């Protein structure tokens, strides 16, 4: 190393400085505050600190030059390439490349500590990678007769020396593994440190596959994303039906089950935890990994699933005052919840907001972040209740409104969940009143040739949430249903699909074609259920607008499976969602699950959502007199059939069509079924 | 309440002040900094705050007076007496007695927050009651539709309001119990708060029986004391043989077992934890309590037992450099160690000092506190190794010396553990060379009438540690053994008890009286074992004296069962302990276990012993050349037979004789058998 100074410029940060010849690039970066990743602490093992030499050159593989900018390729780097494959052209390990002449260095995204994880959805901010659990590789001094320090102390001293980590606590599970790891790793170990505070795991030598799982426990579906905590990548996704379904399809019937079976809550807790543990096994096997690679999970859920997961009896959530045991975000230990990941693993549960507005809504807010923009954003997440968020950077209002399960196809005469055989699209000819429809599992309309064969033996089994919305909207547009929601029996003479049953009128969408099948009709009562549901949703939105003091909504985001599969035009026809230019309405996908993923990858987002949730104002629909008024007003279908009919020359496609025609029963895994 | 002021003087603190008429005595005490206990927070439920009215009087049971000093007996106090029995004469609940006129109030010890727990042993400081786990009774607001706080938040708010506890964390196990406790307690609950930080337990209504257990895991015996964390009382004591004995009698044979059986360490961890869990059940049943009443345990153990308890493979402790995995004190969760107490329960493990000087030695130091005095104190704790502490308030030295198991009767030809039938006292007539002895289980000397009957069918089965020490010392005093430790075969002609066997000489103490019994003799090899053991002990002490730079020892304390049962005079004859006026030598009893009890009852003692352990200097006998020299020098018996013989006109009793003659096999429970 000489006294001569060399200039270095880091891209993309633009930071620059002068350093003595011979300074490692990594050291230069650190002293300039340029974030370069490293697990091995500069030992040329992990390759996380690789950078690209943008100007000048350096000798590689024995070549030399008079004007090189970086030191020649080192033995350590050559050894790294042997183990992990050749580095890309002009790439170096910044811990082993030293400065010889002025140079421009690019730090690629994958080498940045707080790198951005690209979210696939448009119009969204990326996730900053900043995990709560971090890996640190250290070489630990050997114990000796003269040294009174125990191995645990030697480890802590090494972590302080190499990583400036102080006041760490070594957890009970690590102590029995420490000695073995030191022996196997020849005094080199990797530890996982949680929140710069707790040593929760240890491995011999260099360990590079820390995992985390983001979980969304829906009433119907439990979905889990396995993520690499080192680079933020999603390594796998798995989902299962919520096994609690055997205690009741919807939330309230599960709460009833618990009321009648004192051990019910415990059983449900056990089955949901077992389901999660099975998912972890499936996800780990999918990447040929070990269950103990999973160090953290984050979880969102509606209040009842949230309580049951935590082992809290949810019966109080079944009635006023809908008292949650806890609304705060929780940092727990996986072991305490019988979650089989690493024994030192952690669980972060996002905060709940109110008795009906759970950690899933917090996840939606975290993913949709209306608080970061000036535009007034409405976020709707429909389940058995719809959670509604209205706000911008100045103010945020949240409420839950009792839509009931009609939007999910429940309490509808021919209703069913969105699985194979369910009608999901409906068109009714305005003149002939003849319908055509599509069912899940086929791309063909029912009046197209080959439809019968495509449906095969499954047949047309029922109508799902998006199907019933389109059916009712089409019946309204075709004049079969009045603005009051009454089926016009006078049309019986025009088309026999309008028929009387049980002293009311119904409309037959489909006649059974085989034995064992049933006709599929939309009854007067079905229409009433949709009216009740949409009135509840509309009244909730209206109430928030009232409190906000504005009718203006700049953007509408529809979260969850509901938002992904309904036809927005038809939803507007029914007055499900308030007026807003159609181009500003979009599906948010599984926003709750995305929120869990953000919380998993960026620990700062946890403090943020906890703050936002405290800041947001909760509006309790049940105690607002106006809610009832708005509810009654909103029962009618809007007088909008004419202005909207132009839309139906060519029906706009549903927002998300991906996988819609995928084969098999994977369909029910495509999104987040909610209740 | 009036503006008029009233004077109050609190005894024994002597604090005084003026307060408006009508001020509750408890409030006056608190504002003067007088510590008065309370669990119920002034609701007249727990009775912890009772005080005695020393001057003036107050009306009770309907009587009135013109000059009363305290308010009349309240309805709450009457209700308290109905539930819990009449208060003593002149006693009041300070939370419900208010000031009317000048008064002197005595706060009895049991009402003081940091009260002293009287230790039975003489010359010891008492324990200050200041537990890490504290109970707090609160009445929690009910949840309401208008209130967005969850029940957990309502609880935390109540704890802040009534107890000024902030930033508490509610643990995972408490959440599922919270709602039930609130319902059952009609919104009143008691919580246990650990270190003013973690809410670890909850009960409906007023809970008043918090328990803790102080544990001493010896190689031979595991002893546990159940304590009331509310008042410091010992509620029960239980002990069992360490079940690891089936893997080997002494520590090194257990380590060997683990070396040969890879699963051995895990097995041993499981059996010791199971043994502890059984002890907790036994202790709980003994007080008709619940296992979940136990909120904390503290534990001392030698390094190998310490590691095995924690699930750490101890094989590294079997050889140089005797590397401990951890020496630091540990605050762990019972659940993480499969300890079945309250699921939120905590485990405090005292710090280790060095590879051979474990948490048991830390316990001994905590109980004996040589660092608090100016006198130079020597504390010896004898097991398979002897741990030696030499120090005073200025400096403390600690070492371990390899005495081997001879002092416990092991590796002695007729040696056995100190149980029924073992010879424990020996006298040899200086003229006739005839012996007399006592065995455990009888108070009679062997030459007294009725001895045979008293011994009954058990017979004389062997010789225990204290017996072999007396036997060898008496043989030396009677001239049967030389200062070099050689049995004088010339005496064969004088008494046939001196006999040749295996080319060396032995001395027969007892001839078998029935079939199946064996003769009991002291062989030349037995004497060599005692010489080796006592030389190791003496060399260790000498080494510490060297390092300390003083030959002066003001006080000698002998810890453990060894110290309680040996005859000090005989120990001095053999040179087991260095010169020191006999009145300054005493047994410390189970000092290690006492240390665990202190750590259980006084949380400040934990920080104190952690500091002391870091401050103490460790002397490693194995690396000190001088140790070997001292060891060889100390093999001989001192030339002290003459100056000491005057003592043996009347032999001083062993230090502890309690339970010595107690019937049955409880004997092995009386103290702390160590190895």
Short mmCIF file of N, CA and C in Angstrom, two decimals, chain A residues 4 39 116 141 150 201 213 218-219 221 243 257 300 320 354 357 360 378 419 518 526 555 569 574 579 601 629 635:
data_model
loop_
_atom_site.label_atom_id
_atom_site.label_comp_id
_atom_site.label_asym_id
_atom_site.label_seq_id
_atom_site.Cartn_x
_atom_site.Cartn_y
_atom_site.Cartn_z
N UNK A 4 0.23 7.18 -2.16
CA UNK A 4 -0.39 7.79 -3.32
C UNK A 4 -1.92 7.66 -3.26
N UNK A 39 -22.22 -11.10 3.48
CA UNK A 39 -22.55 -12.00 4.57
C UNK A 39 -21.26 -12.48 5.23
N UNK A 116 -33.88 -2.61 -3.97
CA UNK A 116 -35.31 -2.60 -4.24
C UNK A 116 -35.74 -3.95 -4.80
N UNK A 141 -12.48 -17.07 17.62
CA UNK A 141 -11.25 -17.55 18.27
C UNK A 141 -11.50 -18.90 18.95
N UNK A 150 -16.14 -18.15 27.60
CA UNK A 150 -16.83 -19.30 27.04
C UNK A 150 -16.98 -19.10 25.54
N UNK A 201 -30.08 -18.18 15.43
CA UNK A 201 -29.71 -19.41 14.72
C UNK A 201 -28.22 -19.41 14.44
N UNK A 213 -41.39 -16.65 5.21
CA UNK A 213 -42.66 -16.96 4.56
C UNK A 213 -43.68 -15.88 4.91
N UNK A 218 -56.78 -16.66 4.92
CA UNK A 218 -58.14 -16.27 4.59
C UNK A 218 -59.10 -17.28 5.17
N UNK A 219 -60.36 -16.93 5.19
CA UNK A 219 -61.35 -17.87 5.73
C UNK A 219 -61.44 -19.11 4.86
N UNK A 221 -59.06 -19.75 1.99
CA UNK A 221 -57.78 -20.18 1.47
C UNK A 221 -56.64 -19.66 2.35
N UNK A 243 -58.44 -25.47 6.41
CA UNK A 243 -59.06 -26.71 6.89
C UNK A 243 -60.17 -26.46 7.91
N UNK A 257 -69.90 -22.62 15.82
CA UNK A 257 -69.40 -23.94 16.19
C UNK A 257 -68.67 -23.86 17.52
N UNK A 300 -50.90 -12.12 7.82
CA UNK A 300 -52.10 -11.29 7.83
C UNK A 300 -53.31 -12.21 7.89
N UNK A 320 -71.50 -7.60 19.25
CA UNK A 320 -71.06 -6.30 19.79
C UNK A 320 -70.52 -6.51 21.19
N UNK A 354 -59.60 -2.83 13.90
CA UNK A 354 -60.81 -2.78 14.73
C UNK A 354 -61.45 -4.16 14.69
N UNK A 357 -61.96 -5.11 11.27
CA UNK A 357 -60.95 -4.69 10.31
C UNK A 357 -59.61 -5.23 10.81
N UNK A 360 -55.42 -8.31 7.88
CA UNK A 360 -55.46 -8.37 6.42
C UNK A 360 -55.65 -6.97 5.83
N UNK A 378 -59.73 5.02 -2.79
CA UNK A 378 -60.66 4.13 -2.11
C UNK A 378 -60.18 2.70 -2.33
N UNK A 419 -65.05 -22.31 -8.32
CA UNK A 419 -64.27 -23.47 -8.77
C UNK A 419 -64.86 -23.99 -10.07
N UNK A 518 -78.72 -29.84 -11.66
CA UNK A 518 -79.90 -29.01 -11.37
C UNK A 518 -79.96 -27.86 -12.35
N UNK A 526 -82.28 -14.25 -4.62
CA UNK A 526 -80.87 -14.03 -4.97
C UNK A 526 -80.62 -12.54 -5.22
N UNK A 555 -59.24 7.42 -7.26
CA UNK A 555 -58.72 6.11 -7.64
C UNK A 555 -59.44 5.06 -6.81
N UNK A 569 -67.52 -2.96 -15.08
CA UNK A 569 -68.67 -2.29 -15.68
C UNK A 569 -69.95 -2.76 -15.03
N UNK A 574 -74.54 -1.97 -11.11
CA UNK A 574 -75.29 -2.28 -9.89
C UNK A 574 -75.07 -1.24 -8.81
N UNK A 579 -69.05 6.29 -8.36
CA UNK A 579 -68.63 6.86 -9.64
C UNK A 579 -67.16 7.21 -9.62
N UNK A 601 -39.99 -8.49 4.13
CA UNK A 601 -38.73 -8.09 3.51
C UNK A 601 -38.19 -6.77 4.02
N UNK A 629 -79.59 4.75 6.93
CA UNK A 629 -80.26 5.53 5.87
C UNK A 629 -79.62 5.25 4.51
N UNK A 635 -80.38 0.34 -1.72
CA UNK A 635 -80.95 -0.95 -2.13
C UNK A 635 -81.31 -0.95 -3.62
#
